[in-house]
Every structure is written in C-alpha cells, then in structure tokens.
Amino acid sequence: MHRLHRRQMLAAMAIGATALAIPGRLRAKEPADMRPFLSDHGLPLGVQLYTVDAMAREDIRGTLRKLSAIGFRSLELAGLHGHTPHDLRAAADEAGLAITSIHLGDALIGRTEADTEKLVEDLGVLGVRDVVLPMFIFPRDASRGEDEPFGDFLYRAVHSQGADVWERTADLLNERAASLSRHGVKLAYHNHNVEFGPVDDTGRTGWEILMERTDPDLVGLEVDLGWVAAAGIDPVDFVTRYAGRVRQAHVKDIHATTKPNFAFRQDPAEVGAGSLDWGRLLPAAYAAGVRQFYVEQEPPFTTDRFTSLAKSAAYLGAAPAVQPS
C-alpha cells in the first residue's frame, strides 16, 4: 500500500508553504488554458450540495434549478439535506441533474448487513453507486466550548484521540466497503487537512494510518484538492501519488494567504480566483483516475453563494454560466 512518510510530508509542506506564500505562484497563467478540459473529456461539471445546504433544506427544487442554470450537471449530496430520497431524486430529475455521489457520516453508513440493505435501497432511489465517508469517526463524547469556532472544535476533538480514531476509522472503512461492494456500491474516504498532522510521538499522521490500514482494492479516495493545499502539500503531487485509487475530487480553491496548517483553516476562494494551478491540476487528477469533479467552497463567502458558484463554474467552462436571480 502507498505510504506517505513523515519525511516526505515535511518536505512537501516546505515546498507548499513557499508556493502558497507567493501570490499567483500556483495559479494557471490563463483561465482559457484549462476551460475546455472537462467538456473535452466528456465529463460533467459537478457540485457538492454542502455549499448551499441551507438553501437546499429550505427549497430543494428551487436550489437545484439554480445550480442547473449555472451549468452544473451532476450532484454530490452531503446527507439528505432534510429531504427523503424520493423527493431529492424528483427534484434532481426536474432540474436535469444526475445525483452521482453522497457523503454519509460514520453514523449513517451502518454497521450491520440490515443497515447495508436499507442504505442500498435508498441509494437505488437516488441513483447513486458512490458513497463517501466525509471525515474520521467523530468522538461521541466531544463537547463544543461556548463560542468555540466549529473548525477549532473539530481539530481539538480529533487531536485528543491520537492514533486510535484513525485506526478505528480505517477498520470501519474496510468493513463497510466490503459490505457495500457486495451490492455494487463503492466506498471512498474524503480528506480535510487534519489527516496530515502528527498524531503520536512517532510522528505518524492520520493519513499514514489510513493508507497503511485500509484495503486499496476496496476503499477509494475522494481528494479535496483545496484541503490538501491548505496542509501545505502540492495537490498535483498528491493525486499523482495515489493514481488508481483516487476516483473523485473536490474542486476547491484557496487564497495564497492560507498558512499551511492541520487545523481546518483556509482562506477560501472561487475556483480560478485563488492560488491553485488548475491548468496542471485537472489533467493530473484525470490521469490519476478522477472522473467525478465536484465544485465546493467553504465559508466565509464574500458574496451570494450562488454567485460564487457561478464564478467557479464560468472559470471551469460551464455552459451556460449565468448569474442566477
């Protein structure tokens, strides 16, 4: 199995920190260099619905119609957004969007064969064959401090667990992936940047444990390119290293002001407005095996969320790329 050694990780961080500190260093010279990339390869532009979760909960049909008008054609869910599988599928069909993937937390991907069968039934309604565990097993006894930022809370909660949480997460991935694969469903893991920090006195990282302990034939990877860059790692090198195992990617940009860290911190940007070189990155991800690309943006937003998504879609060559009303 692939192993990202601590020495290599530290070297990558040093390179990434230098690159991210220089505005424009990683940015493609001309947006037109990569705009036709997805369409030239016959790939739809996707969006992760987490970006507009509050809107989706309030008005799923209106939200999906706006995303379709912007130019998105595939959809990755972050859970069910307060709706039933039937309602989500109906809204997606009406908007001309294909639901191609779903994020499900560890409490939702089940533990038993009965759980698997119920999940597979719901996935069938949605038309989904790809499930993604969006992060580590969340410590159930963790409590958030008053006025504590959510990212700081997540980092504190997982960091206090040491290597154990990563070992349990890897074991859960293996078990659930084996169960789901018997029904033709694939399971992958989605990274943030906390995975790349040391978790014990040996300097091992959560990512190392996941890669050592999970079965690469069963557990795929959904690489969040923005969070990889926020850890100070070159995302081109990263996706290339995991060629054949990475199947999906979050197309997420960050400003050059982002300081490399492992604590859920980044300065978010629309795709093309940040520091990542998409002219190199999209072809590298495709060569590594990525066939599902989902635009996602983290808060805080400097404008309306649909407007931000429209800017990202326009940069990526979506047609039509209109400003939603």
CSV table of C-alpha atoms in Angstrom, one decimal:
chain,number,residue,atom,x,y,z
A,1,MET,CA,0.0,0.0,0.0
A,2,HIS,CA,1.1,3.6,-0.6
A,3,ARG,CA,2.7,5.3,2.4
A,4,LEU,CA,3.3,9.0,2.7
A,5,HIS,CA,6.3,9.1,5.0
A,6,ARG,CA,6.7,11.9,7.5
A,7,ARG,CA,10.0,13.0,5.9
A,8,GLN,CA,8.2,13.3,2.6
A,9,MET,CA,5.3,15.0,4.1
A,10,LEU,CA,7.5,17.6,5.8
A,11,ALA,CA,9.3,18.2,2.5
A,12,ALA,CA,6.1,18.6,0.7
A,13,MET,CA,4.9,21.1,3.4
A,14,ALA,CA,8.0,23.1,3.0
A,15,ILE,CA,7.5,23.3,-0.8
A,16,GLY,CA,3.8,24.0,-0.4
A,17,ALA,CA,4.4,26.7,2.2
A,18,THR,CA,6.8,28.5,-0.1
A,19,ALA,CA,4.5,28.3,-3.1
A,20,LEU,CA,1.4,29.3,-1.2
A,21,ALA,CA,3.2,32.3,0.3
A,22,ILE,CA,3.8,33.8,-3.2
A,23,PRO,CA,0.5,35.1,-4.7
A,24,GLY,CA,-0.1,33.6,-8.1
A,25,ARG,CA,2.7,31.1,-7.9
A,26,LEU,CA,0.3,28.1,-8.3
A,27,ARG,CA,-2.2,29.8,-10.5
A,28,ALA,CA,-2.7,29.0,-14.1
A,29,LYS,CA,-1.4,31.8,-16.4
A,30,GLU,CA,-4.6,32.0,-18.4
A,31,PRO,CA,-8.0,30.6,-17.5
A,32,ALA,CA,-8.6,29.7,-21.1
A,33,ASP,CA,-5.7,27.1,-20.8
A,34,MET,CA,-8.0,24.7,-18.9
A,35,ARG,CA,-11.6,25.9,-19.5
A,36,PRO,CA,-12.4,23.2,-22.1
A,37,PHE,CA,-10.8,20.4,-20.0
A,38,LEU,CA,-13.9,18.7,-18.6
A,39,SER,CA,-16.1,19.1,-21.7
A,40,ASP,CA,-13.2,17.8,-23.9
A,41,HIS,CA,-13.1,14.7,-21.8
A,42,GLY,CA,-16.9,14.2,-21.8
A,43,LEU,CA,-17.1,14.9,-18.1
A,44,PRO,CA,-20.0,16.8,-16.4
A,45,LEU,CA,-19.3,19.6,-14.0
A,46,GLY,CA,-20.5,18.6,-10.6
A,47,VAL,CA,-21.2,20.5,-7.4
A,48,GLN,CA,-21.2,19.4,-3.7
A,49,LEU,CA,-24.6,20.4,-2.3
A,50,TYR,CA,-22.9,21.2,1.1
A,51,THR,CA,-22.0,24.6,-0.3
A,52,VAL,CA,-25.7,25.6,-0.4
A,53,ASP,CA,-27.1,23.3,2.3
A,54,ALA,CA,-29.3,25.9,4.0
A,55,MET,CA,-30.9,26.8,0.7
A,56,ALA,CA,-31.4,23.1,-0.2
A,57,ARG,CA,-33.1,22.4,3.1
A,58,GLU,CA,-35.5,25.3,2.6
A,59,ASP,CA,-36.2,24.9,-1.1
A,60,ILE,CA,-34.7,21.9,-2.8
A,61,ARG,CA,-36.4,22.3,-6.2
A,62,GLY,CA,-35.5,26.0,-6.5
A,63,THR,CA,-32.0,25.4,-5.4
A,64,LEU,CA,-31.3,22.6,-7.9
A,65,ARG,CA,-32.9,24.6,-10.7
A,66,LYS,CA,-30.4,27.4,-9.9
A,67,LEU,CA,-27.5,25.0,-9.9
A,68,SER,CA,-28.6,23.6,-13.3
A,69,ALA,CA,-29.0,27.1,-14.7
A,70,ILE,CA,-25.4,27.9,-13.7
A,71,GLY,CA,-24.2,25.0,-15.7
A,72,PHE,CA,-23.8,22.1,-13.2
A,73,ARG,CA,-24.8,18.7,-14.4
A,74,SER,CA,-24.0,16.3,-11.6
A,75,LEU,CA,-24.6,16.5,-7.9
A,76,GLU,CA,-23.0,15.2,-4.8
A,77,LEU,CA,-25.1,15.2,-1.7
A,78,ALA,CA,-24.0,15.8,1.9
A,79,GLY,CA,-26.5,13.5,3.5
A,80,LEU,CA,-30.2,14.0,2.6
A,81,HIS,CA,-30.4,17.8,3.4
A,82,GLY,CA,-33.6,17.3,5.3
A,83,HIS,CA,-35.5,15.5,2.5
A,84,THR,CA,-36.4,12.0,1.5
A,85,PRO,CA,-34.6,10.1,-1.2
A,86,HIS,CA,-37.7,10.2,-3.4
A,87,ASP,CA,-38.0,14.0,-3.0
A,88,LEU,CA,-34.3,14.5,-3.8
A,89,ARG,CA,-34.5,12.3,-6.9
A,90,ALA,CA,-37.6,14.0,-8.1
A,91,ALA,CA,-36.1,17.5,-7.7
A,92,ALA,CA,-32.8,16.4,-9.4
A,93,ASP,CA,-34.7,14.9,-12.3
A,94,GLU,CA,-36.8,18.0,-12.7
A,95,ALA,CA,-33.6,20.2,-12.8
A,96,GLY,CA,-31.8,17.9,-15.2
A,97,LEU,CA,-29.1,16.9,-12.6
A,98,ALA,CA,-27.7,13.4,-12.0
A,99,ILE,CA,-27.1,12.5,-8.4
A,100,THR,CA,-23.8,10.7,-8.7
A,101,SER,CA,-22.4,10.6,-5.1
A,102,ILE,CA,-23.3,11.1,-1.5
A,103,HIS,CA,-21.5,11.9,1.7
A,104,LEU,CA,-22.6,9.9,4.7
A,105,GLY,CA,-21.1,10.2,8.2
A,106,ASP,CA,-20.0,7.2,10.2
A,107,ALA,CA,-23.3,7.0,12.0
A,108,LEU,CA,-25.2,6.8,8.6
A,109,ILE,CA,-23.2,4.2,6.7
A,110,GLY,CA,-24.3,1.5,9.1
A,111,ARG,CA,-22.7,-1.4,11.0
A,112,THR,CA,-24.8,-4.4,10.0
A,113,GLU,CA,-26.0,-6.2,6.9
A,114,ALA,CA,-29.5,-5.0,7.6
A,115,ASP,CA,-28.1,-1.4,7.6
A,116,THR,CA,-26.4,-2.1,4.3
A,117,GLU,CA,-29.6,-3.4,2.7
A,118,LYS,CA,-31.6,-0.3,3.8
A,119,LEU,CA,-28.9,2.0,2.6
A,120,VAL,CA,-28.6,0.3,-0.8
A,121,GLU,CA,-32.4,0.6,-1.2
A,122,ASP,CA,-32.2,4.4,-0.6
A,123,LEU,CA,-29.2,4.7,-2.9
A,124,GLY,CA,-31.2,2.9,-5.6
A,125,VAL,CA,-33.9,5.6,-5.3
A,126,LEU,CA,-31.3,8.3,-5.7
A,127,GLY,CA,-29.5,6.5,-8.5
A,128,VAL,CA,-26.2,6.6,-6.6
A,129,ARG,CA,-23.4,4.0,-6.6
A,130,ASP,CA,-20.7,6.0,-4.9
A,131,VAL,CA,-20.7,6.6,-1.1
A,132,VAL,CA,-18.1,8.8,0.6
A,133,LEU,CA,-17.2,8.9,4.3
A,134,PRO,CA,-16.6,12.7,4.7
A,135,MET,CA,-14.3,12.5,7.7
A,136,PHE,CA,-13.0,10.4,10.6
A,137,ILE,CA,-15.2,8.7,13.2
A,138,PHE,CA,-16.4,11.7,15.3
A,139,PRO,CA,-15.7,11.3,19.0
A,140,ARG,CA,-19.2,11.0,20.6
A,141,ASP,CA,-18.1,12.4,23.9
A,142,ALA,CA,-16.7,15.6,22.5
A,143,SER,CA,-18.3,18.8,23.6
A,144,ARG,CA,-18.0,22.2,22.0
A,145,GLY,CA,-17.0,25.1,24.1
A,146,GLU,CA,-19.1,28.3,24.2
A,147,ASP,CA,-18.3,30.5,21.2
A,148,GLU,CA,-15.6,27.9,20.1
A,149,PRO,CA,-15.3,28.0,16.2
A,150,PHE,CA,-16.5,24.8,14.7
A,151,GLY,CA,-13.2,24.1,13.0
A,152,ASP,CA,-11.3,24.5,16.3
A,153,PHE,CA,-13.7,22.2,18.0
A,154,LEU,CA,-13.3,19.5,15.3
A,155,TYR,CA,-9.5,19.8,15.5
A,156,ARG,CA,-9.5,19.6,19.3
A,157,ALA,CA,-11.9,16.6,19.3
A,158,VAL,CA,-9.9,14.5,16.8
A,159,HIS,CA,-6.5,15.5,18.1
A,160,SER,CA,-7.3,14.4,21.6
A,161,GLN,CA,-8.0,10.8,20.3
A,162,GLY,CA,-4.4,10.3,19.0
A,163,ALA,CA,-3.9,7.3,16.6
A,164,ASP,CA,-6.9,5.4,17.9
A,165,VAL,CA,-9.5,7.4,15.9
A,166,TRP,CA,-7.7,6.8,12.7
A,167,GLU,CA,-7.3,3.1,13.3
A,168,ARG,CA,-11.0,2.7,14.0
A,169,THR,CA,-11.9,4.8,11.0
A,170,ALA,CA,-9.7,2.7,8.8
A,171,ASP,CA,-11.3,-0.5,10.2
A,172,LEU,CA,-14.8,0.9,9.6
A,173,LEU,CA,-13.9,1.8,6.1
A,174,ASN,CA,-12.7,-1.7,5.3
A,175,GLU,CA,-15.7,-3.4,6.9
A,176,ARG,CA,-18.3,-1.1,5.3
A,177,ALA,CA,-16.6,-1.1,1.9
A,178,ALA,CA,-16.7,-4.9,1.8
A,179,SER,CA,-20.3,-5.0,2.7
A,180,LEU,CA,-21.4,-2.3,0.2
A,181,SER,CA,-19.3,-3.8,-2.6
A,182,ARG,CA,-21.4,-7.0,-2.5
A,183,HIS,CA,-24.2,-4.8,-3.7
A,184,GLY,CA,-22.2,-2.9,-6.3
A,185,VAL,CA,-21.7,0.2,-4.3
A,186,LYS,CA,-18.2,1.8,-3.9
A,187,LEU,CA,-17.0,3.5,-0.7
A,188,ALA,CA,-14.4,6.2,-0.6
A,189,TYR,CA,-12.8,8.5,2.1
A,190,HIS,CA,-12.8,12.3,1.8
A,191,ASN,CA,-9.9,14.2,3.4
A,192,HIS,CA,-9.6,17.6,5.1
A,193,ASN,CA,-6.2,18.8,6.3
A,194,VAL,CA,-6.3,17.3,9.8
A,195,GLU,CA,-5.2,13.9,8.4
A,196,PHE,CA,-1.8,15.2,7.6
A,197,GLY,CA,-0.7,16.3,11.1
A,198,PRO,CA,1.2,14.0,13.6
A,199,VAL,CA,-1.0,12.0,15.9
A,200,ASP,CA,1.6,10.4,18.3
A,201,ASP,CA,5.2,10.6,19.5
A,202,THR,CA,6.5,8.7,16.5
A,203,GLY,CA,5.3,11.4,14.1
A,204,ARG,CA,2.8,9.2,12.3
A,205,THR,CA,0.0,11.1,10.7
A,206,GLY,CA,-3.7,10.1,10.5
A,207,TRP,CA,-3.3,9.8,6.7
A,208,GLU,CA,-0.4,7.4,7.1
A,209,ILE,CA,-2.5,5.2,9.3
A,210,LEU,CA,-5.5,5.3,6.9
A,211,MET,CA,-3.3,4.4,3.9
A,212,GLU,CA,-1.5,1.6,5.8
A,213,ARG,CA,-4.6,0.1,7.3
A,214,THR,CA,-7.3,0.3,4.5
A,215,ASP,CA,-7.6,-2.1,1.6
A,216,PRO,CA,-6.9,-0.1,-1.6
A,217,ASP,CA,-8.9,-2.6,-3.6
A,218,LEU,CA,-12.0,-1.8,-1.5
A,219,VAL,CA,-11.6,1.8,-0.2
A,220,GLY,CA,-11.2,4.6,-2.7
A,221,LEU,CA,-10.3,8.2,-2.2
A,222,GLU,CA,-12.1,11.4,-2.9
A,223,VAL,CA,-9.4,14.0,-2.7
A,224,ASP,CA,-10.3,17.5,-1.6
A,225,LEU,CA,-7.8,19.5,-3.5
A,226,GLY,CA,-8.2,22.7,-1.5
A,227,TRP,CA,-7.7,21.0,1.8
A,228,VAL,CA,-4.6,19.2,0.6
A,229,ALA,CA,-3.2,22.6,-0.5
A,230,ALA,CA,-4.2,24.1,2.9
A,231,ALA,CA,-2.0,21.5,4.6
A,232,GLY,CA,1.0,22.8,2.6
A,233,ILE,CA,1.1,19.8,0.2
A,234,ASP,CA,1.2,20.1,-3.6
A,235,PRO,CA,-2.1,18.7,-4.8
A,236,VAL,CA,-0.6,17.7,-8.2
A,237,ASP,CA,2.0,15.5,-6.5
A,238,PHE,CA,-0.7,14.2,-4.1
A,239,VAL,CA,-3.2,13.0,-6.7
A,240,THR,CA,-0.4,11.6,-8.8
A,241,ARG,CA,0.9,9.6,-5.9
A,242,TYR,CA,-2.5,7.9,-5.4
A,243,ALA,CA,-3.2,7.2,-9.1
A,244,GLY,CA,-5.6,4.3,-9.5
A,245,ARG,CA,-7.1,4.8,-6.0
A,246,VAL,CA,-8.5,8.3,-6.3
A,247,ARG,CA,-11.8,8.4,-8.2
A,248,GLN,CA,-13.4,11.7,-7.2
A,249,ALA,CA,-12.2,15.2,-6.4
A,250,HIS,CA,-13.5,18.3,-4.8
A,251,VAL,CA,-12.5,21.3,-6.9
A,252,LYS,CA,-11.8,23.9,-4.3
A,253,ASP,CA,-9.6,26.9,-4.4
A,254,ILE,CA,-7.9,28.9,-1.6
A,255,HIS,CA,-6.2,32.2,-1.5
A,256,ALA,CA,-2.4,32.4,-1.2
A,257,THR,CA,-2.8,34.0,2.2
A,258,THR,CA,-3.7,30.5,3.6
A,259,LYS,CA,-1.0,29.4,6.0
A,260,PRO,CA,-0.2,25.7,5.9
A,261,ASN,CA,-1.9,24.0,8.8
A,262,PHE,CA,-3.7,20.8,10.0
A,263,ALA,CA,-6.5,22.6,11.9
A,264,PHE,CA,-9.4,23.1,9.4
A,265,ARG,CA,-8.2,26.6,8.4
A,266,GLN,CA,-8.2,28.1,5.0
A,267,ASP,CA,-8.9,31.3,3.2
A,268,PRO,CA,-11.5,30.2,0.6
A,269,ALA,CA,-11.8,31.5,-2.9
A,270,GLU,CA,-13.9,30.8,-6.0
A,271,VAL,CA,-12.2,28.4,-8.4
A,272,GLY,CA,-9.7,30.4,-10.5
A,273,ALA,CA,-9.6,33.3,-8.0
A,274,GLY,CA,-7.2,31.5,-5.7
A,275,SER,CA,-3.7,30.1,-5.8
A,276,LEU,CA,-4.2,26.6,-7.2
A,277,ASP,CA,-2.9,25.9,-10.8
A,278,TRP,CA,-5.9,24.3,-12.4
A,279,GLY,CA,-4.1,24.1,-15.7
A,280,ARG,CA,-1.8,21.5,-14.1
A,281,LEU,CA,-4.2,20.1,-11.6
A,282,LEU,CA,-7.2,19.0,-13.6
A,283,PRO,CA,-5.1,17.0,-16.1
A,284,ALA,CA,-3.1,15.4,-13.2
A,285,ALA,CA,-6.3,14.4,-11.4
A,286,TYR,CA,-7.7,13.0,-14.6
A,287,ALA,CA,-4.5,11.0,-15.3
A,288,ALA,CA,-4.7,9.6,-11.7
A,289,GLY,CA,-8.2,8.3,-12.4
A,290,VAL,CA,-10.6,11.0,-11.3
A,291,ARG,CA,-13.8,11.0,-13.3
A,292,GLN,CA,-16.1,12.9,-10.9
A,293,PHE,CA,-15.2,16.6,-10.3
A,294,TYR,CA,-17.4,18.5,-7.7
A,295,VAL,CA,-17.0,22.2,-7.1
A,296,GLU,CA,-17.2,23.1,-3.4
A,297,GLN,CA,-16.5,26.2,-1.5
A,298,GLU,CA,-16.0,26.7,2.2
A,299,PRO,CA,-17.4,29.7,4.1
A,300,PRO,CA,-17.0,32.6,4.7
A,301,PHE,CA,-18.4,33.9,1.4
A,302,THR,CA,-17.8,37.5,0.2
A,303,THR,CA,-20.9,37.4,-2.0
A,304,ASP,CA,-24.1,35.3,-2.5
A,305,ARG,CA,-23.3,31.6,-2.6
A,306,PHE,CA,-24.9,31.0,-6.0
A,307,THR,CA,-22.9,33.9,-7.4
A,308,SER,CA,-19.7,32.4,-6.1
A,309,LEU,CA,-20.6,29.0,-7.6
A,310,ALA,CA,-21.4,30.7,-10.9
A,311,LYS,CA,-17.9,32.3,-10.9
A,312,SER,CA,-16.3,28.9,-10.3
A,313,ALA,CA,-18.4,27.3,-13.0
A,314,ALA,CA,-17.6,30.0,-15.5
A,315,TYR,CA,-13.9,29.6,-14.9
A,316,LEU,CA,-14.3,25.9,-15.5
A,317,GLY,CA,-16.1,26.5,-18.8
A,318,ALA,CA,-19.6,25.6,-17.8
A,319,ALA,CA,-22.3,26.5,-20.3
A,320,PRO,CA,-24.4,28.3,-19.8
A,321,ALA,CA,-22.8,30.1,-16.9
A,322,VAL,CA,-25.5,32.6,-15.9
A,323,GLN,CA,-26.0,34.8,-12.9
A,324,PRO,CA,-29.0,33.2,-11.0
A,325,SER,CA,-31.8,35.5,-10.0
